[in-house]
Short mmCIF file of C-alpha atoms in Angstrom, two decimals:
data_model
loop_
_atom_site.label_atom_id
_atom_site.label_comp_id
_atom_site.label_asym_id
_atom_site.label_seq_id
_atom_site.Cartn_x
_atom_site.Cartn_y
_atom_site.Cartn_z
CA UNK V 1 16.70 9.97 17.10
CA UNK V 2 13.04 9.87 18.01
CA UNK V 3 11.85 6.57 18.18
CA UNK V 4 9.35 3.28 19.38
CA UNK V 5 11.60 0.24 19.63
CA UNK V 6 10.62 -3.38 20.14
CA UNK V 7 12.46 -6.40 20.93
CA UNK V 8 12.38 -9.27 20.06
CA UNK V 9 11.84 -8.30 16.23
CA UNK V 10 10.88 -12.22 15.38
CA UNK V 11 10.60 -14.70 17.83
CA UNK V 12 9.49 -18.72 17.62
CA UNK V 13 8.39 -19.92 20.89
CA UNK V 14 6.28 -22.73 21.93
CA UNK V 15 2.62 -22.80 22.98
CA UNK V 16 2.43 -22.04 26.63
CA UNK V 17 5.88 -20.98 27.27
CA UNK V 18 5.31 -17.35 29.08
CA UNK V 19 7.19 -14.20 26.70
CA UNK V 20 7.33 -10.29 27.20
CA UNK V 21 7.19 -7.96 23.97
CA UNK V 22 9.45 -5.40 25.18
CA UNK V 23 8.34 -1.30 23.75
CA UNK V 24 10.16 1.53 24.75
CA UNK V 25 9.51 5.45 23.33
CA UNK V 26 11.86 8.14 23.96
CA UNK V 27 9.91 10.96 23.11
CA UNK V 28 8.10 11.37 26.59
CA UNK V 29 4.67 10.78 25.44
CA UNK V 30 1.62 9.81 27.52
CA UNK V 31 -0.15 7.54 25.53
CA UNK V 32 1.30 4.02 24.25
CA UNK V 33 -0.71 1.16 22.55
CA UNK V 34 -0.37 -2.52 21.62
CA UNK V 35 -1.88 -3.57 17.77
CA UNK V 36 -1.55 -7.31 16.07
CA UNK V 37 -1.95 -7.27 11.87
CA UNK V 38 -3.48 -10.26 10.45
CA UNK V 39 -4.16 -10.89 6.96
CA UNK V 40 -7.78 -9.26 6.12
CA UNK V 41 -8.42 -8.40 10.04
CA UNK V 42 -5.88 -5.12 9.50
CA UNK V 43 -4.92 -3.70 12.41
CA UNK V 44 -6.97 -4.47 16.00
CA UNK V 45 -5.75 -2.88 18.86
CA UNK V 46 -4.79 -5.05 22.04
CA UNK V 47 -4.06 -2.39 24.94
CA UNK V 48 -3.34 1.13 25.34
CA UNK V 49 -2.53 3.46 28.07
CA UNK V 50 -2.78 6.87 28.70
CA UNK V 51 -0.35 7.53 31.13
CA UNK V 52 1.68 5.61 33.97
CA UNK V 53 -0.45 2.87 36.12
CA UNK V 54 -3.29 3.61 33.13
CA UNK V 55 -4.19 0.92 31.15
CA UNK V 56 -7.50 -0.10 29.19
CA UNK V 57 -8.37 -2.54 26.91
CA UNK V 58 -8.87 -2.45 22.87
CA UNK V 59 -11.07 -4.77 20.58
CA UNK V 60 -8.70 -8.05 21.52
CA UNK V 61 -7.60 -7.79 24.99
CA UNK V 62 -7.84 -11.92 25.72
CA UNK V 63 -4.73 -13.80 26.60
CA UNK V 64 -3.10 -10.49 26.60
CA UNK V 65 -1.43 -8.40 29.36
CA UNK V 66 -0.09 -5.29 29.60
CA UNK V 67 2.26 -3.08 32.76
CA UNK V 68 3.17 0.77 32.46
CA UNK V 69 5.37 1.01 35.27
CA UNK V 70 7.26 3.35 33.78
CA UNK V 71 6.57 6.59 31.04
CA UNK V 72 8.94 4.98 28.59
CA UNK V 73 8.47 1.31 28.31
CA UNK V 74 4.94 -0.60 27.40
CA UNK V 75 5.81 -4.55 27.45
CA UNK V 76 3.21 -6.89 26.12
CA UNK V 77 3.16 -9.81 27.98
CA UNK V 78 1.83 -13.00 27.10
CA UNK V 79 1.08 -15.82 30.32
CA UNK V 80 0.26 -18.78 27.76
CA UNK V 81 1.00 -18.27 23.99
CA UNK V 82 -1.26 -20.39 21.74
CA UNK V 83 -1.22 -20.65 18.33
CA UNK V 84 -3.66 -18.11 17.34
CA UNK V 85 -1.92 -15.00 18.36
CA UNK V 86 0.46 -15.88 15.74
CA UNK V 87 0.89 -12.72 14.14
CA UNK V 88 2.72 -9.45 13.80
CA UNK V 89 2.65 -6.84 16.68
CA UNK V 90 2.95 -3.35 16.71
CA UNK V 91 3.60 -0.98 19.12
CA UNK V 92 2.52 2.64 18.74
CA UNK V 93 2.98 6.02 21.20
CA UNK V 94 1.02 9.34 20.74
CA UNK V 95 1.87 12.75 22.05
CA UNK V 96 -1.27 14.25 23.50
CA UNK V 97 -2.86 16.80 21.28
CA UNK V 98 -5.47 18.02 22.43
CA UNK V 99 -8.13 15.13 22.37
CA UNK V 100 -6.37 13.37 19.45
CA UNK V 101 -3.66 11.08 18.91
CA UNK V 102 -1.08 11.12 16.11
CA UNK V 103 0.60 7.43 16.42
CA UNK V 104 3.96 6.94 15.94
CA UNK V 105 4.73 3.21 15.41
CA UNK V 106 7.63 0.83 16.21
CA UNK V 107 9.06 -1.60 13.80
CA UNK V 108 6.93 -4.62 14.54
CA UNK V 109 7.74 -8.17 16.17
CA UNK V 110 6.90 -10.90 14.54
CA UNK V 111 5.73 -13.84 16.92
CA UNK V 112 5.40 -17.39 15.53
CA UNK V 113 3.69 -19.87 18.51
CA UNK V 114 3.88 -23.38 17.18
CA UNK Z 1 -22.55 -4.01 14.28
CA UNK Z 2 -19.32 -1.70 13.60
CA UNK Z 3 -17.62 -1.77 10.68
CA UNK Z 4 -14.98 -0.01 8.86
CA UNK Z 5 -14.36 -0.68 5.04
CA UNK Z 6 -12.14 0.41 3.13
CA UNK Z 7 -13.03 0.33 -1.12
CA UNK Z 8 -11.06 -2.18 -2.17
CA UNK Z 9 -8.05 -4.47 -0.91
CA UNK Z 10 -6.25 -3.33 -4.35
CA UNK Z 11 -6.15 0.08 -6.53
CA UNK Z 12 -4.09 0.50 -9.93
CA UNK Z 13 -3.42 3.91 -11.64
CA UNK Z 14 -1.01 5.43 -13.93
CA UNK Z 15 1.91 7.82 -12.50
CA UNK Z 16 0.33 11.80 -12.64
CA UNK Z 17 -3.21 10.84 -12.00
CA UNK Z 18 -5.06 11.14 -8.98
CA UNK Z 19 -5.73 8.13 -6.74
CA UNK Z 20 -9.05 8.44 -4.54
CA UNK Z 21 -9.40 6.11 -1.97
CA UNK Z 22 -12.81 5.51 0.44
CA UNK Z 23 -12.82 4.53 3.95
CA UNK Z 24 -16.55 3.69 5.35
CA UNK Z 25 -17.59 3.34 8.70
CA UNK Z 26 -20.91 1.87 9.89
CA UNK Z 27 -22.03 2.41 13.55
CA UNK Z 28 -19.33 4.79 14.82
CA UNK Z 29 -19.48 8.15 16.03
CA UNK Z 30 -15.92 9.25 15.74
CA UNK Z 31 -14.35 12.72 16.93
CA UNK Z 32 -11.68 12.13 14.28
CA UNK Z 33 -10.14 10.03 11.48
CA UNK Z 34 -6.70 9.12 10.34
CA UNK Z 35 -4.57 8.12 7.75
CA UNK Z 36 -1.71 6.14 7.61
CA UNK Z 37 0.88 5.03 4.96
CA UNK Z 38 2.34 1.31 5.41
CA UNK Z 39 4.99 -0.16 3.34
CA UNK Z 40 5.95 -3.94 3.54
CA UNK Z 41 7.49 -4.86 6.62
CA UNK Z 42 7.41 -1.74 8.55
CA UNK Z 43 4.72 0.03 10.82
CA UNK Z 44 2.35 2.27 10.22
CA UNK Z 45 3.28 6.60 9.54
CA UNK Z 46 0.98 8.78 10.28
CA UNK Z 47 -0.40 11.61 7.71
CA UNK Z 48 -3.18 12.84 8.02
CA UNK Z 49 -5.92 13.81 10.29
CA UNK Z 50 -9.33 15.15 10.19
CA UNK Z 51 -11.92 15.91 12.97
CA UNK Z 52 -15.68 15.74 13.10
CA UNK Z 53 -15.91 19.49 12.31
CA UNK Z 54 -13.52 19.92 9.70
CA UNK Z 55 -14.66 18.80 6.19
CA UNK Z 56 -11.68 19.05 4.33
CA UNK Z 57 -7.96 18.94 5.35
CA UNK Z 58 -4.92 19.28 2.67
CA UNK Z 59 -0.98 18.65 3.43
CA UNK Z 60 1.24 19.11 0.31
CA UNK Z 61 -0.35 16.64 -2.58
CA UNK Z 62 -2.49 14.86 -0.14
CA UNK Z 63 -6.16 16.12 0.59
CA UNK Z 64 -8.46 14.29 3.12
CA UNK Z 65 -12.66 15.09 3.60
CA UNK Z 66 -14.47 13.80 6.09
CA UNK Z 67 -18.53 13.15 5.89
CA UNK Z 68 -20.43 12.24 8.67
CA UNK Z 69 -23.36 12.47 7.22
CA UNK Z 70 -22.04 9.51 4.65
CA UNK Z 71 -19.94 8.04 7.09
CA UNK Z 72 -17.53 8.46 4.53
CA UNK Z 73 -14.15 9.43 4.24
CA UNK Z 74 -11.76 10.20 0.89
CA UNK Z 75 -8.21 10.36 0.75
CA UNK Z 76 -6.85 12.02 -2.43
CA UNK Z 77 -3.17 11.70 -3.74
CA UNK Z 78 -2.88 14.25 -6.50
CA UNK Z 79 -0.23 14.29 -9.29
CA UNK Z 80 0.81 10.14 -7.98
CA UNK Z 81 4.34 9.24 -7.82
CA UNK Z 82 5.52 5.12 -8.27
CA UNK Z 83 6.95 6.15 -4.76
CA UNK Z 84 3.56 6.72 -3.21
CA UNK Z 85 2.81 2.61 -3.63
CA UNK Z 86 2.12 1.32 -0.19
CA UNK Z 87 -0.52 0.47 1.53
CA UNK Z 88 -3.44 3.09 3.14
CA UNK Z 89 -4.84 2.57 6.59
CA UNK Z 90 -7.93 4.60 7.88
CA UNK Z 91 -8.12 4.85 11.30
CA UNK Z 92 -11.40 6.43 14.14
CA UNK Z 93 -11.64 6.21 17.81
CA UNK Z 94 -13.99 4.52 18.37
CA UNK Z 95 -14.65 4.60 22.21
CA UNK Z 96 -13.67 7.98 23.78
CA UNK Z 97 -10.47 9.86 22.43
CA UNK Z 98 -8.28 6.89 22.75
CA UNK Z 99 -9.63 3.95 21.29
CA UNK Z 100 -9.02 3.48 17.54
CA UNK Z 101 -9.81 1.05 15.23
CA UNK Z 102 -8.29 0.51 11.91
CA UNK Z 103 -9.67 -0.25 8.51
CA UNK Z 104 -7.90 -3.34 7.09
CA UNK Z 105 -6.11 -0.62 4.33
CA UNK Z 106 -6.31 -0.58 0.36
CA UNK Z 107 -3.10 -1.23 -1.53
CA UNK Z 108 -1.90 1.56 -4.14
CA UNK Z 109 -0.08 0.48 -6.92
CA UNK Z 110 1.46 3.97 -9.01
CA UNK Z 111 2.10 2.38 -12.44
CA UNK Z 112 4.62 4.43 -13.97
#
């Protein structure tokens, strides 16, 4: 089945306790991307990339990072989790169509920093 | 600065009627737009897209047009089913092809 997983799917950690967001896609596509959801912010996008060893940042890049070492697999890495990146995080991939990109998104992760 | 809006954070009609909702952008120059359908809980689906060009696009009972003159853009659900009640994300690049940014969505509620 095509799909975007993430793992964890919740997670509680502790401020400034280093985590990965793990994202994986196997439908070979080029372009992956990172998105939180807040309440009345909607959807801001973190990272993307457009291909392997491509990355660039979105609207809210800080205290964020991102690898694409391989096609497959985007993780989301956080160095220092504070409590405002609280929140519920998406992970989206794209086949390239022409200079467009139909998102396909995973089933969220829901990170609680207290 | 740049702004997307969406109508309203809530929309109530009656099952069979058509539901119009507005997305509105303000300092953008986007190639395309998108929508999305989210329900509670679960990420984004894709369903529609429309590019600068194209004024209109339809797929099944969904019909999307696109105004960049208004900076506006409708999405129509004709003929609404209780099963279309989710909430509606727009969605533009907004720097280059790859870059999107998302309105915060309206929430349909199909009364049946």
């Amino acid at each position: 089945e095509a799909q975007v997983t993430q793992n964890p799917r919740y997670l509680i950690t502790v401020t400034g306790k280093k985590l990965t967001v793990t994202c994986s896609q196997n439908m070979n596509h080029e372009y992956m991307s990172w998105y939180r959801q807040d309440p009345g912010l909607g959807l801001r996008q973190i990272y993307y990339s457009m291909n392997v060893e491509v990355t660039d940042k979105g609207d809210v890049p800080e205290g964020y990072k991102v690898s694409r070492k391989e096609k497959r697999n985007f993780p989301l890495i956080l160095e220092s989790p504070s409590p405002n990146q609280t929140s519920l995080y998406f992970c989206a991939s794209s086949p390239r169509k022409g200079d467009w990109y139909e998102q396909y998104f995973g089933p969220g992760t829901r990170l609680t920093v207290t | 600065s740049q702004k997307i809006e969406q109508n309203s954070e809530a929309l109530n009609i009656q099952e069979g009627k058509t539901a119009t909702l507005t997305c509105n952008y303000t300092n953008y120059s986007p190639a395309y737009l998108q929508w999305y359908r989210q329900d509670p809980g679960r990420g984004p689906v894709f369903l529609l897209l429309i590019r600068e060009n194209e004024k209109e696009k339809r797929k099944e009972r969904l019909k999307v047009t696109f105004d960049t003159t208004l900076k506006q853009s409708l999405f129509h659900i004709t003929a609404s089913q209780p099963a279309d009640s989710a909430t509606y994300l727009c969605a533009l690049n907004s720097g280059g092809y790859q870059k999107v940014t998302f309105g915060t969505g309206t929430k349909l509620q199909v009364i049946p």
